[in-house]
């Protein structure tokens, strides 16, 4: 059993896979290191190995590794920046500056596409990365995602105030909003969809029709309608993590 972790600033996404077949046994999202320990202790079989990707500080990541070692007796393999993994070559001038979440997502995307691909991740930020057929990472784009756009409008516009439940209801339709919450939420979705369409236009200019589009991140379903031929892969970062940190 392998424990895989995607450690963000606020939450930890985790799953347990059987190493032989990468079959997902269990998984979830927790908001603290201690909650992760509790979730894993509730499993019938404890993990034997662990690999993780983290955007936390080095000290926080080391602390989590020590906690897992203390409770489960396992060592932790942590994903690191790299110039290349397999056939994929990091396209940043300073390869260590490419965010690990992007790096692992494009590794996973190229592995699944088996050729040129456009990988788009819709989380706190919206990110797009282009990988050529030979595995060369051509770079990418980053812009605010739904949480950031929503937060900025709420913060800088005094009359925009609404709760999360109202935001969820507002997305039941994409017709022009007849309230502020509808106008904001639907407008932000249109921004994301426009970003996605512009990335696909650029990919067409690069490669014609010979590329695969992969979507990941919590808000990928909001964009899927605008790019119906795209493949949604919620655990794309974990696909890349297995490539960057092989344990078999």
Coordinates of C-alpha atoms in Angstrom, one line a residue:
X1 CA 0.0 0.0 0.0
X2 CA 1.3 3.5 -0.9
X3 CA 0.1 6.7 0.7
X4 CA 0.1 9.6 -1.8
X5 CA -0.3 13.2 -0.6
X6 CA -0.9 16.5 -2.3
X7 CA -0.2 19.1 0.4
X8 CA -1.6 22.6 -0.2
X9 CA -1.5 25.6 2.0
X10 CA -4.9 24.9 3.5
X11 CA -5.7 21.3 2.7
X12 CA -4.1 17.9 2.2
X13 CA -5.5 15.7 -0.5
X14 CA -4.7 12.0 0.2
X15 CA -5.2 8.6 -1.3
X16 CA -4.1 5.0 -0.7
X17 CA -3.2 2.9 -3.8
X18 CA -2.2 -0.7 -4.2
X19 CA 1.3 -0.5 -5.7
X20 CA 1.0 -3.4 -8.1
X21 CA -2.0 -2.0 -10.1
X22 CA -2.3 1.6 -8.8
X23 CA -5.8 0.7 -7.7
X24 CA -7.3 3.4 -5.4
X25 CA -8.2 1.9 -2.0
X26 CA -9.2 5.0 -0.1
X27 CA -8.8 8.8 -0.2
X28 CA -10.1 12.1 1.0
X29 CA -9.3 15.7 1.9
X30 CA -8.3 16.9 5.4
X31 CA -7.4 20.3 6.8
X32 CA -4.5 19.4 9.1
X33 CA -1.7 16.9 9.7
X34 CA -3.4 15.4 12.7
X35 CA -6.6 14.9 10.8
X36 CA -4.6 13.0 8.2
X37 CA -3.2 10.7 10.8
X38 CA -6.7 10.0 12.2
X39 CA -8.0 9.2 8.7
X40 CA -5.2 6.8 8.0
X41 CA -5.5 5.1 11.4
X42 CA -9.1 4.4 10.5
X43 CA -8.1 2.2 7.6
X44 CA -8.0 -1.6 7.8
X45 CA -4.4 -1.8 6.4
X46 CA -1.8 0.9 7.1
X47 CA 0.4 2.2 4.3
X48 CA 3.8 0.7 3.8
X49 CA 5.3 3.6 1.8
X50 CA 4.6 7.3 1.1
X51 CA 5.3 9.9 -1.6
X52 CA 4.1 13.5 -1.5
X53 CA 4.1 16.8 -3.3
X54 CA 4.0 19.9 -1.2
X55 CA 3.7 23.7 -1.7
X56 CA 4.3 24.2 2.0
X57 CA 7.5 25.4 3.6
X58 CA 10.4 22.9 3.9
X59 CA 9.9 22.9 7.7
X60 CA 6.2 22.1 7.5
X61 CA 6.8 19.3 5.0
X62 CA 9.6 17.8 7.2
X63 CA 7.3 18.0 10.2
X64 CA 4.6 16.1 8.3
X65 CA 7.1 13.4 7.3
X66 CA 8.3 13.0 10.9
X67 CA 4.7 12.7 12.1
X68 CA 3.9 9.9 9.5
X69 CA 7.1 8.1 10.4
X70 CA 6.3 8.3 14.1
X71 CA 2.7 6.9 13.7
X72 CA 3.2 4.4 10.8
X73 CA 6.9 3.7 10.7
X74 CA 7.2 4.8 7.0
X75 CA 9.7 7.0 5.2
X76 CA 8.4 9.7 2.9
X77 CA 9.6 10.4 -0.6
X78 CA 9.1 14.1 -1.5
X79 CA 8.8 15.3 -5.1
X80 CA 11.5 17.8 -6.1
X81 CA 12.0 20.1 -9.0
X82 CA 13.8 18.5 -11.9
X83 CA 15.2 19.4 -15.3
X84 CA 13.5 16.3 -16.8
X85 CA 11.7 13.2 -15.9
X86 CA 11.6 10.5 -18.6
X87 CA 10.9 12.1 -21.9
X88 CA 9.5 15.4 -20.4
X89 CA 11.9 18.3 -20.2
X90 CA 11.2 21.3 -17.9
X91 CA 10.7 24.4 -20.0
X92 CA 11.4 27.1 -17.4
X93 CA 14.7 29.0 -17.7
X94 CA 15.2 28.3 -14.0
X95 CA 13.6 24.8 -13.7
X96 CA 13.4 25.1 -9.9
X97 CA 10.9 28.0 -10.2
X98 CA 8.2 25.9 -11.9
X99 CA 5.6 25.1 -9.3
X100 CA 5.6 21.4 -8.4
X101 CA 1.9 21.1 -8.9
X102 CA 2.2 22.3 -12.5
X103 CA 5.3 20.1 -13.1
X104 CA 3.6 17.0 -11.9
X105 CA 0.3 17.8 -13.7
X106 CA 2.2 18.2 -17.0
X107 CA 4.2 15.0 -16.4
X108 CA 0.9 13.2 -15.8
X109 CA -0.7 14.8 -18.8
X110 CA 2.0 13.8 -21.2
X111 CA 2.0 10.3 -19.8
X112 CA -1.7 9.9 -20.5
X113 CA -1.7 11.8 -23.8
X114 CA 1.3 9.9 -25.2
X115 CA 2.0 13.0 -27.3
X116 CA 1.4 16.8 -27.5
X117 CA -0.9 18.0 -24.8
X118 CA -2.4 21.1 -23.2
X119 CA -2.8 20.7 -19.5
X120 CA -5.2 23.1 -17.7
X121 CA -5.6 23.2 -13.9
X122 CA -8.5 25.1 -12.4
X123 CA -7.9 25.7 -8.7
X124 CA -7.1 28.8 -6.7
X125 CA -5.3 29.9 -9.9
X126 CA -6.0 28.9 -13.4
X127 CA -3.0 27.4 -15.1
X128 CA -2.2 26.2 -18.6
X129 CA 0.9 24.3 -19.8
X130 CA 1.9 23.2 -23.3
X131 CA 4.0 20.0 -23.8
X132 CA 5.1 19.2 -27.4
X133 CA 5.0 15.7 -28.9
X134 CA 8.7 15.1 -28.0
X135 CA 8.1 16.0 -24.4
X136 CA 9.5 19.5 -24.5
X137 CA 7.6 21.8 -22.1
X138 CA 7.0 25.0 -24.0
X139 CA 5.9 27.0 -20.9
X140 CA 2.4 28.2 -19.9
X141 CA 0.1 30.8 -18.5
X142 CA -1.3 31.6 -15.0
X143 CA -4.3 33.8 -14.1
X144 CA -6.7 34.0 -11.2
X145 CA -9.1 31.1 -10.7
X146 CA -12.6 31.3 -9.4
X147 CA -11.6 31.6 -5.7
X148 CA -9.3 34.5 -6.4
X149 CA -11.6 36.4 -8.7
X150 CA -14.5 36.0 -6.3
X151 CA -12.3 37.1 -3.3
X152 CA -11.0 40.2 -5.1
X153 CA -14.5 41.3 -6.1
X154 CA -15.8 40.8 -2.6
X155 CA -12.8 42.6 -1.1
X156 CA -12.7 45.6 -3.4
X157 CA -16.4 46.2 -4.1
X158 CA -18.3 47.1 -1.0
X159 CA -21.7 46.1 -2.3
X160 CA -20.7 42.6 -3.3
X161 CA -21.5 40.5 -0.3
X162 CA -22.9 36.9 -0.4
X163 CA -22.3 33.5 1.1
X164 CA -21.1 30.3 -0.5
X165 CA -24.5 28.7 -0.6
X166 CA -25.8 31.6 -2.7
X167 CA -22.8 31.3 -5.0
X168 CA -23.5 27.6 -5.5
X169 CA -27.2 28.3 -6.4
X170 CA -26.1 31.0 -8.8
X171 CA -24.3 28.5 -10.9
X172 CA -27.5 26.5 -11.7
X173 CA -27.7 28.5 -14.9
X174 CA -25.4 30.6 -17.1
X175 CA -28.0 33.1 -18.3
X176 CA -27.3 36.8 -17.6
X177 CA -27.5 37.3 -13.8
X178 CA -30.5 39.0 -12.3
X179 CA -28.8 39.6 -8.9
X180 CA -25.3 40.5 -7.9
X181 CA -24.3 37.0 -6.9
X182 CA -25.5 35.6 -10.2
X183 CA -23.8 38.3 -12.2
X184 CA -20.5 37.8 -10.3
X185 CA -20.4 34.0 -10.3
X186 CA -21.5 33.5 -13.9
X187 CA -19.2 36.3 -15.0
X188 CA -16.2 34.5 -13.3
X189 CA -17.1 31.3 -15.0
X190 CA -17.2 33.0 -18.4
X191 CA -13.7 34.4 -17.6
X192 CA -12.4 30.9 -16.9
X193 CA -14.1 29.5 -20.1
X194 CA -12.6 32.3 -22.1
X195 CA -9.2 31.5 -20.7
X196 CA -9.6 27.8 -21.7
X197 CA -10.8 28.6 -25.2
X198 CA -7.8 31.0 -25.8
X199 CA -5.4 28.3 -24.7
X200 CA -6.9 25.8 -27.1
X201 CA -6.7 28.4 -29.9
X202 CA -3.0 28.7 -29.2
X203 CA -2.6 24.9 -29.1
X204 CA -4.3 24.7 -32.5
X205 CA -1.8 27.3 -33.9
X206 CA 1.1 25.2 -32.6
X207 CA -0.1 21.7 -33.5
X208 CA -3.2 21.8 -35.6
X209 CA -5.5 19.0 -34.5
X210 CA -2.7 16.8 -33.1
X211 CA -3.0 17.3 -29.4
X212 CA -4.9 16.2 -26.3
X213 CA -6.6 18.6 -23.8
X214 CA -6.6 17.5 -20.1
X215 CA -8.4 19.4 -17.4
X216 CA -7.8 19.0 -13.6
X217 CA -8.5 21.0 -10.4
X218 CA -11.7 21.5 -8.4
X219 CA -13.3 23.9 -10.9
X220 CA -12.5 21.9 -14.0
X221 CA -16.2 20.9 -14.3
X222 CA -17.1 24.6 -14.8
X223 CA -14.9 24.8 -17.8
X224 CA -15.7 21.4 -19.4
X225 CA -18.8 22.7 -21.2
X226 CA -16.6 25.2 -23.1
X227 CA -14.1 22.5 -24.1
X228 CA -16.3 19.3 -24.6
X229 CA -13.5 17.3 -26.2
X230 CA -11.2 17.7 -23.1
X231 CA -10.5 14.8 -20.8
X232 CA -11.1 15.6 -17.1
X233 CA -8.6 13.9 -14.8
X234 CA -9.2 14.9 -11.1
X235 CA -6.0 13.1 -9.8
X236 CA -3.6 14.3 -12.5
X237 CA -1.1 15.5 -10.0
X238 CA -1.0 12.0 -8.5
X239 CA -0.3 10.5 -11.9
X240 CA 2.7 12.8 -12.2
X241 CA 3.7 12.1 -8.6
X242 CA 4.0 8.4 -9.4
X243 CA 6.3 9.2 -12.3
X244 CA 8.5 11.7 -10.3
X245 CA 8.7 9.5 -7.2
X246 CA 8.6 5.8 -8.4
X247 CA 8.3 3.4 -5.4
X248 CA 7.8 0.1 -7.2

